[in-house]
Short mmCIF file of C-alpha atoms and ligand atoms in Angstrom, two decimals:
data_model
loop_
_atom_site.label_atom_id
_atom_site.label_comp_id
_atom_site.label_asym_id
_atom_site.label_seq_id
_atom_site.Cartn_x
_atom_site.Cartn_y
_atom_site.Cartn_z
CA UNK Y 137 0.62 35.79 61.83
CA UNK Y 138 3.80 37.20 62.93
CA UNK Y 139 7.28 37.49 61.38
CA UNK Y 140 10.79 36.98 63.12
CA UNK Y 141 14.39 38.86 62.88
CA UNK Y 142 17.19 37.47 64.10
CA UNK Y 143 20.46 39.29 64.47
CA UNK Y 144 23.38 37.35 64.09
CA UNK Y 145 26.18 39.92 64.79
CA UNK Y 146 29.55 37.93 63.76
CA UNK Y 147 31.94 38.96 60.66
CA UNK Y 148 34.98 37.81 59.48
CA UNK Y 149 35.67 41.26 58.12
CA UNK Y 150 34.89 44.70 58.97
CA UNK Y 151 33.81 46.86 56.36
CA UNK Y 152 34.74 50.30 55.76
CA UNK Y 153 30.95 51.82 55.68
CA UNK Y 154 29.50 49.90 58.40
CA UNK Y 155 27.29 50.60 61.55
CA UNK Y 156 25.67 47.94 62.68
CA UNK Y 157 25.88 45.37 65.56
CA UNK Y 158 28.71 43.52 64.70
CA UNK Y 159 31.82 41.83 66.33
CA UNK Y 160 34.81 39.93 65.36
CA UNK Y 161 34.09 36.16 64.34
CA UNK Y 162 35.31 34.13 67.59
CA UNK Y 163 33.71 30.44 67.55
CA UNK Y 164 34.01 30.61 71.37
CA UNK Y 165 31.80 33.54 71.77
CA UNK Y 166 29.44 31.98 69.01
CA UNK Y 167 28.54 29.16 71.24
CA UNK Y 168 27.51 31.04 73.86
CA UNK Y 169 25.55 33.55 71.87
CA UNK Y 170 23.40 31.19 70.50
CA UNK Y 171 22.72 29.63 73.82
CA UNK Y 172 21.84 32.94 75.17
CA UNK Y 173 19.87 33.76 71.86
CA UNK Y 174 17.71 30.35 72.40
CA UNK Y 175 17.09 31.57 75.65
CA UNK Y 176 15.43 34.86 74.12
CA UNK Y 177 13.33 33.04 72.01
CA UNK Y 178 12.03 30.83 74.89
CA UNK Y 179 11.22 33.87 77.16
CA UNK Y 180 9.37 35.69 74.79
CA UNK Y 181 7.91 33.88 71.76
CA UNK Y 182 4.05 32.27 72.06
CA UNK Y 183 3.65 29.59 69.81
CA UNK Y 184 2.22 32.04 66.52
CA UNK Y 185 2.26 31.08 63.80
CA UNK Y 186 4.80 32.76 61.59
CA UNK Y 187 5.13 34.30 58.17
CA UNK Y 188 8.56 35.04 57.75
CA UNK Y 189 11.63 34.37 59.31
CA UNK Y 190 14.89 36.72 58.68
CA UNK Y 191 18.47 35.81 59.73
CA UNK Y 192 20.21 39.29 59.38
CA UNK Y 193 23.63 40.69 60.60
CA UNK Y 194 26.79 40.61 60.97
CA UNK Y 195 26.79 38.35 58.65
CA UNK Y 196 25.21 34.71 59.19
CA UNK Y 197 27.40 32.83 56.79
CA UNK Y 198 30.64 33.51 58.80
CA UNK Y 199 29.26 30.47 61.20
CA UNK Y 200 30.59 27.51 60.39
CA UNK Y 201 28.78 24.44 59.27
CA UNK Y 202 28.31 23.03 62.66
CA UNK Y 203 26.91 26.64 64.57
CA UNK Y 204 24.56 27.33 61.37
CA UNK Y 205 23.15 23.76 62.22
CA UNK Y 206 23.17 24.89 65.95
CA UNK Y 207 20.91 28.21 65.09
CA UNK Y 208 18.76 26.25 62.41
CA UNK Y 209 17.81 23.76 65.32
CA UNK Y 210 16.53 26.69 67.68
CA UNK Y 211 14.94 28.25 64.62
CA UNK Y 212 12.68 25.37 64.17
CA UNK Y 213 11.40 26.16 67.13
CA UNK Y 214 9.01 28.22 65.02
CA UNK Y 215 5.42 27.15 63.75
CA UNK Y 216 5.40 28.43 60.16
CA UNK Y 217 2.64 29.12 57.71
CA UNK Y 218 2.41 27.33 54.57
CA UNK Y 219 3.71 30.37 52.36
CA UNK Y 220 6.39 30.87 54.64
CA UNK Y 221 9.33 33.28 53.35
CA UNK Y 222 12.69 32.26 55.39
CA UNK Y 223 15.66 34.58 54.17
CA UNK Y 224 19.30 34.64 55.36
CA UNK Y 225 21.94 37.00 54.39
CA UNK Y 226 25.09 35.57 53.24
CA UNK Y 227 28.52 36.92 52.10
CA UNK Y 228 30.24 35.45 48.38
CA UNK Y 229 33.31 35.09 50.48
CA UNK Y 230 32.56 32.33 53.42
CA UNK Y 231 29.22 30.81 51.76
CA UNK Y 232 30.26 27.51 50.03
CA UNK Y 233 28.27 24.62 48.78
CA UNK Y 234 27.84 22.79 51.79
CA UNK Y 235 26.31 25.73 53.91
CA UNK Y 236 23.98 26.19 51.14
CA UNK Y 237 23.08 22.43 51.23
CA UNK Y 238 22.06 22.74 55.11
CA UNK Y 239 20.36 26.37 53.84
CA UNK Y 240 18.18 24.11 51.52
CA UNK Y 241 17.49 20.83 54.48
CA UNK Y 242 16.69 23.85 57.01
CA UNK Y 243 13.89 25.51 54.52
CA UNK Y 244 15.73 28.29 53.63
CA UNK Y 245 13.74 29.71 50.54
CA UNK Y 246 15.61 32.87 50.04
CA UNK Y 247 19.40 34.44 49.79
CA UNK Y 248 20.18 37.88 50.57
CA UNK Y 249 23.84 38.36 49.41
CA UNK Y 250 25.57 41.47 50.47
CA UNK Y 251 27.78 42.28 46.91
CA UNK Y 252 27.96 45.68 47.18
CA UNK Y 253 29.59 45.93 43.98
CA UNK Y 254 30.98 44.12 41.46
CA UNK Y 255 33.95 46.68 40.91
CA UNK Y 256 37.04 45.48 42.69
CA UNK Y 257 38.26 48.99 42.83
CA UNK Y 258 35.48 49.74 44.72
CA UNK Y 259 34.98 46.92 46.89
CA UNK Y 260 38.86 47.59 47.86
CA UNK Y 261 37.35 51.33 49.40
CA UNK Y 262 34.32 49.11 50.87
CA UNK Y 263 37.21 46.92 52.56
CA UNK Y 264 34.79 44.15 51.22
CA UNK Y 265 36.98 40.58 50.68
CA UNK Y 266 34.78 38.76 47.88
CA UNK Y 267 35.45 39.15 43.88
CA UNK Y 268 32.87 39.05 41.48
CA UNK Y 269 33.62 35.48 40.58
CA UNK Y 270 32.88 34.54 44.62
CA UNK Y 271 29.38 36.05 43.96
CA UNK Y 272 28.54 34.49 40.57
CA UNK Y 273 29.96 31.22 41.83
CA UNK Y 274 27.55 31.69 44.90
CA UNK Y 275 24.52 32.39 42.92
CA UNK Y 276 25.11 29.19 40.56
CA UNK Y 277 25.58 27.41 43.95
CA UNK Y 278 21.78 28.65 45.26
CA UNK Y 279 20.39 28.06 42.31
CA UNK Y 280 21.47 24.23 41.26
CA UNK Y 281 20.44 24.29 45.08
CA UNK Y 282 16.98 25.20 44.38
CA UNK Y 283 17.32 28.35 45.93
CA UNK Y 284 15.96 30.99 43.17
CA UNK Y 285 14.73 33.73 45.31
CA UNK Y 286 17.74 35.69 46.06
CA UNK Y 287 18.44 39.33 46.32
CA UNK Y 288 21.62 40.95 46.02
CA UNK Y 289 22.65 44.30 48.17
CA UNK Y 290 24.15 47.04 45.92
CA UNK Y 291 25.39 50.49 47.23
CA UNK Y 292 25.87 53.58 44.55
CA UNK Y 293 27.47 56.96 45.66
CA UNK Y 294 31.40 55.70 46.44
CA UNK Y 295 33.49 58.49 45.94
CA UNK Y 296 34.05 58.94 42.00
CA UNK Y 297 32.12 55.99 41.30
CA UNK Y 298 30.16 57.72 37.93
CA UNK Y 299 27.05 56.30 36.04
CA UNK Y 300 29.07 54.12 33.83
CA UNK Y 301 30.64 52.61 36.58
CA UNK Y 302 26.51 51.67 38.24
CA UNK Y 303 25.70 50.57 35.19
CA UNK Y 304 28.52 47.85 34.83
CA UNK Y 305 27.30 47.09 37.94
CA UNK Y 306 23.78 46.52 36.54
CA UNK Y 307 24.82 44.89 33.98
CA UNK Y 308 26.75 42.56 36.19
CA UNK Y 309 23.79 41.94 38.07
CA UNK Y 310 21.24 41.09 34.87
CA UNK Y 311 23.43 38.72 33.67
CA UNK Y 312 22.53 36.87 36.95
CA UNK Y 313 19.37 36.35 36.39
CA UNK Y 314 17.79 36.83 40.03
CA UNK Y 315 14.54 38.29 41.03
CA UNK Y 316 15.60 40.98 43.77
CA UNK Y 317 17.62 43.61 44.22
CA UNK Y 318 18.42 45.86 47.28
CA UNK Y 319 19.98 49.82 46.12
CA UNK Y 320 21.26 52.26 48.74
CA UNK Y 321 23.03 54.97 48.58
CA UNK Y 322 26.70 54.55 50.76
CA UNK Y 323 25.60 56.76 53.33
CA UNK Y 324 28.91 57.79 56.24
CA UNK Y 325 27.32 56.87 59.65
CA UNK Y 326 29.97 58.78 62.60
CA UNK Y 327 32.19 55.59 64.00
CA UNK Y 328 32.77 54.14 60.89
CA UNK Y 329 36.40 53.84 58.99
CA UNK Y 330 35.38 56.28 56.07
CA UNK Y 331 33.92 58.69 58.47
CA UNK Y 332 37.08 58.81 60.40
CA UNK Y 333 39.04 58.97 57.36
CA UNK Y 334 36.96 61.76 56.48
CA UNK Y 335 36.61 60.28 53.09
CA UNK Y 336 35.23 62.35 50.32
CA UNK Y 337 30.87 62.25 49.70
CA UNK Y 338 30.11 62.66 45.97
CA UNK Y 339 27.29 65.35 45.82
CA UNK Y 340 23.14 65.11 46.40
CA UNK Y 341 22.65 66.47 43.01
CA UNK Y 342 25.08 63.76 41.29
CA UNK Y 343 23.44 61.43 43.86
CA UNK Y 344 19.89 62.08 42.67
CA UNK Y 345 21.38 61.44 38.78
CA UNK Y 346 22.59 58.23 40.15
CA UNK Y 347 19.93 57.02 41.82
CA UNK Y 348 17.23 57.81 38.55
CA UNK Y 349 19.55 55.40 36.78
CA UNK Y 350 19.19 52.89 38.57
CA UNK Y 351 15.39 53.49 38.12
CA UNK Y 352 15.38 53.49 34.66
CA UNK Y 353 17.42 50.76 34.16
CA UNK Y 354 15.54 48.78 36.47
CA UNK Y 355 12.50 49.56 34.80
CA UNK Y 356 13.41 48.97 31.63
CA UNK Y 357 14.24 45.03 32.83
CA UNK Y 358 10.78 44.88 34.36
CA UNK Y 359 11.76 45.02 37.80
CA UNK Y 360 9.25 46.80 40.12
CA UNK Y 361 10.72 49.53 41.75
CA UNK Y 362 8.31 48.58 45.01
CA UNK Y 363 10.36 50.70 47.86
CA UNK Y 364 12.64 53.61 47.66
CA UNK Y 365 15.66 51.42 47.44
CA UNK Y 366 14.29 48.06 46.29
CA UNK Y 367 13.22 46.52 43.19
CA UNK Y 368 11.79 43.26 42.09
CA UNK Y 369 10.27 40.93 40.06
CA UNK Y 370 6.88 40.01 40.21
CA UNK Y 371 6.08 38.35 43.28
CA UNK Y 372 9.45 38.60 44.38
CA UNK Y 373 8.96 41.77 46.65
CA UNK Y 374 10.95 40.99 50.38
CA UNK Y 375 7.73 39.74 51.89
CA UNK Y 376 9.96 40.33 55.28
CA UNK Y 377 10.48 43.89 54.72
CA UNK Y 378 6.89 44.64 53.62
CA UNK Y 379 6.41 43.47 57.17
CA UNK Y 380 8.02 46.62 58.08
CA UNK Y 381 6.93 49.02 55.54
CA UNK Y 382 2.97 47.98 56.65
CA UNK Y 383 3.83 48.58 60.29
CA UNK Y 384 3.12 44.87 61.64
CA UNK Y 385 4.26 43.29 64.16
CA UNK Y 386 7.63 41.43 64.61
CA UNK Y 387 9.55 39.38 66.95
CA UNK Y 388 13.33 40.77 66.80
CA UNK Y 389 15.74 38.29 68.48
CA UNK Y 390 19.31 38.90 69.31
CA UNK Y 391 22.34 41.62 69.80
CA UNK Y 392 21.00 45.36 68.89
CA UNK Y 393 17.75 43.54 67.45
CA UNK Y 394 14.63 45.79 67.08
CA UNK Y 395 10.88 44.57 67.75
CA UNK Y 396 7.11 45.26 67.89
CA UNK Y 397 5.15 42.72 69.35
CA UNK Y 398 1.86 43.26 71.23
CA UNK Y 399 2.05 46.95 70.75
CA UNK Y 400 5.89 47.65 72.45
CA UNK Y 401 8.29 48.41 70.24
CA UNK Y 402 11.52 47.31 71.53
CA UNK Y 403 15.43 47.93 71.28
CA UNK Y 404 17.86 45.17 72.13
CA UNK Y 405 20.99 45.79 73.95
CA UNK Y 406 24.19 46.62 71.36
CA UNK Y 407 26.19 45.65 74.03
CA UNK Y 408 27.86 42.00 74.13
CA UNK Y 409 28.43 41.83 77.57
CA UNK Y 410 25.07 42.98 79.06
CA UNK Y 411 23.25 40.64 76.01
CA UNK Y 412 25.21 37.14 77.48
CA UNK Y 413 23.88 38.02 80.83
CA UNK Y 414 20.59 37.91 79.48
CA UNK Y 415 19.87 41.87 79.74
CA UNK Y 416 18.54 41.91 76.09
CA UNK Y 417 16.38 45.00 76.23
CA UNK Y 418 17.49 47.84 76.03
CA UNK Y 419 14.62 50.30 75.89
CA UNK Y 420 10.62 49.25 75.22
CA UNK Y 421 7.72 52.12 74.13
CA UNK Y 422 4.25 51.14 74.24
CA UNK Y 423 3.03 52.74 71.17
CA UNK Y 424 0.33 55.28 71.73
CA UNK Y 425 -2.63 55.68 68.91
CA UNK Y 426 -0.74 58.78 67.29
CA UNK Y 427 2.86 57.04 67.34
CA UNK Y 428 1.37 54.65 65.58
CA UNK Y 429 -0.12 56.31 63.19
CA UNK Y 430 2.97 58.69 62.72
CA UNK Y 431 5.09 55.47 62.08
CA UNK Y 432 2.37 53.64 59.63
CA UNK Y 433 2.61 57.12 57.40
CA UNK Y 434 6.15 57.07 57.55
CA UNK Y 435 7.24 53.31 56.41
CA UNK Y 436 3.76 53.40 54.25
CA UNK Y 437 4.94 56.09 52.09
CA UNK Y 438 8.53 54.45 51.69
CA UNK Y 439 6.57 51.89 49.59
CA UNK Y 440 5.73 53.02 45.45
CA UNK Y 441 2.05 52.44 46.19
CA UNK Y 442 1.92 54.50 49.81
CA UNK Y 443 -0.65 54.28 51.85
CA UNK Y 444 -4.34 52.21 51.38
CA UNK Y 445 -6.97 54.42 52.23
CA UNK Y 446 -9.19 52.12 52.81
CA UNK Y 447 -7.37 49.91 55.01
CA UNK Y 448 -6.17 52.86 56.80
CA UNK Y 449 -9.83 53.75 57.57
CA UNK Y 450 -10.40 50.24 58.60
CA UNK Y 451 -7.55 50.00 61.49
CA UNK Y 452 -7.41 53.70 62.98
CA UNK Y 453 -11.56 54.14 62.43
CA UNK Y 454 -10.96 57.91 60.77
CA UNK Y 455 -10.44 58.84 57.02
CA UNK Y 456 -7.04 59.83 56.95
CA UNK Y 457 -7.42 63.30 55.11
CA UNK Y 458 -9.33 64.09 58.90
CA UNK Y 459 -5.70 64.26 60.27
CA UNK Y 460 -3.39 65.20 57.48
CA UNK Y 461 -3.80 68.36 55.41
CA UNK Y 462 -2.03 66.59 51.80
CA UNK Y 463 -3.68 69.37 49.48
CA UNK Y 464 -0.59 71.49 48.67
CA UNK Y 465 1.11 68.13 48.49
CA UNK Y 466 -1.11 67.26 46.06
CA UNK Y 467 -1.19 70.63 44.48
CA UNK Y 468 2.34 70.46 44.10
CA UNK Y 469 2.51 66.92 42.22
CA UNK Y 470 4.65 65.86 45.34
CA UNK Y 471 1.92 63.40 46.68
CA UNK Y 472 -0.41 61.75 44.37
CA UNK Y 473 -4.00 60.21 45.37
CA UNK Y 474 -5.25 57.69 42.83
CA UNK Y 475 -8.37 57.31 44.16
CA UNK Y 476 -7.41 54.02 46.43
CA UNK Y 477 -3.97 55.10 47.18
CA UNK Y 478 -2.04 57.47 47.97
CA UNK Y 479 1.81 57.96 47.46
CA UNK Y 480 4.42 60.06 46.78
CA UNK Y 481 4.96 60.80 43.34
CA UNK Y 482 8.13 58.54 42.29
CA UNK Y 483 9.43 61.54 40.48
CA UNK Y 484 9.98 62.65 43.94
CA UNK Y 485 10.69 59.06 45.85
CA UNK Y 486 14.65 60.32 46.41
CA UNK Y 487 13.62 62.97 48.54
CA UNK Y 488 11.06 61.33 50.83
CA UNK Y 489 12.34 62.33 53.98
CA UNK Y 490 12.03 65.71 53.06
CA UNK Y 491 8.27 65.26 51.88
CA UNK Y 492 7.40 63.20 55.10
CA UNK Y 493 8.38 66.35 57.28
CA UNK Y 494 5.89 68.02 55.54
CA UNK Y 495 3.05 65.04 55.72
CA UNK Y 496 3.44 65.69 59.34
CA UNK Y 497 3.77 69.07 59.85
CA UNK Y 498 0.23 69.47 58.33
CA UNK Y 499 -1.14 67.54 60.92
CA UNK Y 500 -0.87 69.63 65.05
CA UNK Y 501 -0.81 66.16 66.24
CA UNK Y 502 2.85 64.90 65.22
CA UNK Y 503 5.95 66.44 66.43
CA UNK Y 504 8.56 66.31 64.41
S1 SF4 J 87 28.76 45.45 56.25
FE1 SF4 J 87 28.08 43.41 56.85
S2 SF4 J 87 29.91 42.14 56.58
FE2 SF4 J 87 30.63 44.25 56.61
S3 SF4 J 87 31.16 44.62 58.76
FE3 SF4 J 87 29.07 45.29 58.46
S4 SF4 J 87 27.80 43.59 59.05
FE4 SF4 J 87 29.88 42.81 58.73
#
């Protein structure tokens, strides 16, 4: 069973924080994208049956009626399994009622919406073009829609955004009701407006205070905090994403898309021009034992629970403390071994990256 991306890179809008593959909204261009896009699918994908199905960006919603029809056509295309999870990301702003109609006749089961915040001051510095009326509108619309399982994308760490400004926007997003939500911290990627404009980062330390609140809070409204920057309800975790964070395998489809399928991981082209010629790749590794390994310890320990030792065992046939020295980890209360898992101590989540450096320093085998 295999899950699916598929980058759709158009946006009405460009935001001040962002870095992905994305171009201006041109229905012209959108045509022959998704013509070119079909084409990728044909070449490449075998009939599996799939899991989940992602329609990321860009952002999806800024095709009209007619081309979302277009790319739910060539998405059915896949065989899916019963408990299929079929997610696409939407923004408040260009999502109405009928979209969300053909969302529902298509299967779509799940909404990511990209809010950001609920704070018009600080979707002004975003340069985002929704209110928070256009997202509670949208998630009343979803919902008499039969559409329940949505997530909404928050970012905390905008210049003198301060806790009581996160938790307005927590409070905003209770009052919704929904089972998911996605937390990052805004993080200035080079290329981007607020790079350029050399706008102001608050500090790690006030950071670190922000991102504990969230935590809390989260906590304290039973969502499982089940990833370093997601939380959820019961049963509600982005069954997508864990796709990820357990280092399976995925088709990715489309401009700047990423994949693993068969053992290759895989880069699509960023590059418009060279993707409607049908030069899609990029670059393709095939994935030796250790790279392998190094990636399943590094998404594995971005989830709360970390890394199965038994099912670790099971698919690289070694126990993993045979590779990885984790006792002054452990020593240190940094990493945390419960007997069937082990994980980074939450206390300690924020700083990952840092910990992971060490996870594979201790072992000669991964360079770093
Ligand atoms: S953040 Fe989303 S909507 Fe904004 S420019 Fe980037 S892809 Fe488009």
């Amino acid at each position: 069973m295999k899950s699916v991306y598929i980058h759709i890179p158009f946006c009405t809008n460009i935001c001040s924080y962002c870095d992905f593959s994305k171009i201006f909204y041109n229905n012209k261009i959108v045509n022959e994208y998704l013509k070119v896009l079909e084409k990728e699918i044909d070449n490449n994908y075998k009939n599996e049956l799939i899991n989940t199905i992602y329609i990321g960006g860009g952002t999806p919603s800024s095709l009209n009626y007619e081309e979302l029809e277009t790319l739910f056509k060539i998405i059915k295309k896949f065989k899916l399994s019963d408990n299929y999870e079929f997610t696409i990301e939407c923004n408040p702003e260009n999502t109405d009622e009928n979209k969300v109609k053909l969302f529902s006749k298509y299967g779509v089961n799940r909404v990511s919406i990209g809010v950001q915040s609920f704070n018009d001051k600080y979707l002004k510095i975003l340069e985002r073009k929704h209110t928070k009326k256009d997202v509670y509108n949208l998630v009343k619309c979803l919902k008499n829609n039969d559409i329940y399982n949505i997530n909404i994308d928050l970012i905390f760490g905008i210049n003198d955004q301060e806790i009581k400004d996160i938790k307005e926007d927590l409070d905003n997003f209770t009052m919704l009701d929904i089972p998911h939500i996605s937390y990052y911290s805004l993080i200035l990627e080079p290329n981007t407006k607020l790079y350029i404009d050399e706008y102001k980062e608050i500090s790690d330390d006030e950071c670190a205070d922000m991102y504990e609140y969230i935590c809390n809070y989260l906590k304290d409204k039973n969502y499982i905090h089940y990833e370093i920057s997601n939380f959820s309800k019961k049963g509600y975790e982005s069954k997508h994403n864990l796709t990820y964070w357990n280092n399976e395998e995925y088709y990715g489809f489309g401009l700047g898309a990423h994949g693993f399928i068969n053992n290759v991981r895989y880069e699509n082209t960023r590059s418009f021009t060279k993707y409607l010629k049908g030069n899609y790749r990029l670059n393709e590794f095939n994935m030796t034992e250790s790279s392998n390994i190094e990636n399943e310890v590094i998404l594995s320990f971005r989830k709360l629970k970390g890394i199965n030792k038994a099912e670790f065992e099971k698919k690289y046939n070694f126990n993993i403390y045979d590779k990885f020295n984790f006792k002054n980890l452990i020593k240190n209360d940094l990493i945390r071994d419960d007997g069937k898992n082990l994980y980074i101590n939450s206390k300690y989540i924020f700083i990952s990256n840092e910990i992971l450096v060490k996870v594979l320093e201790s072992s000669s085998e991964y360079v770093i």
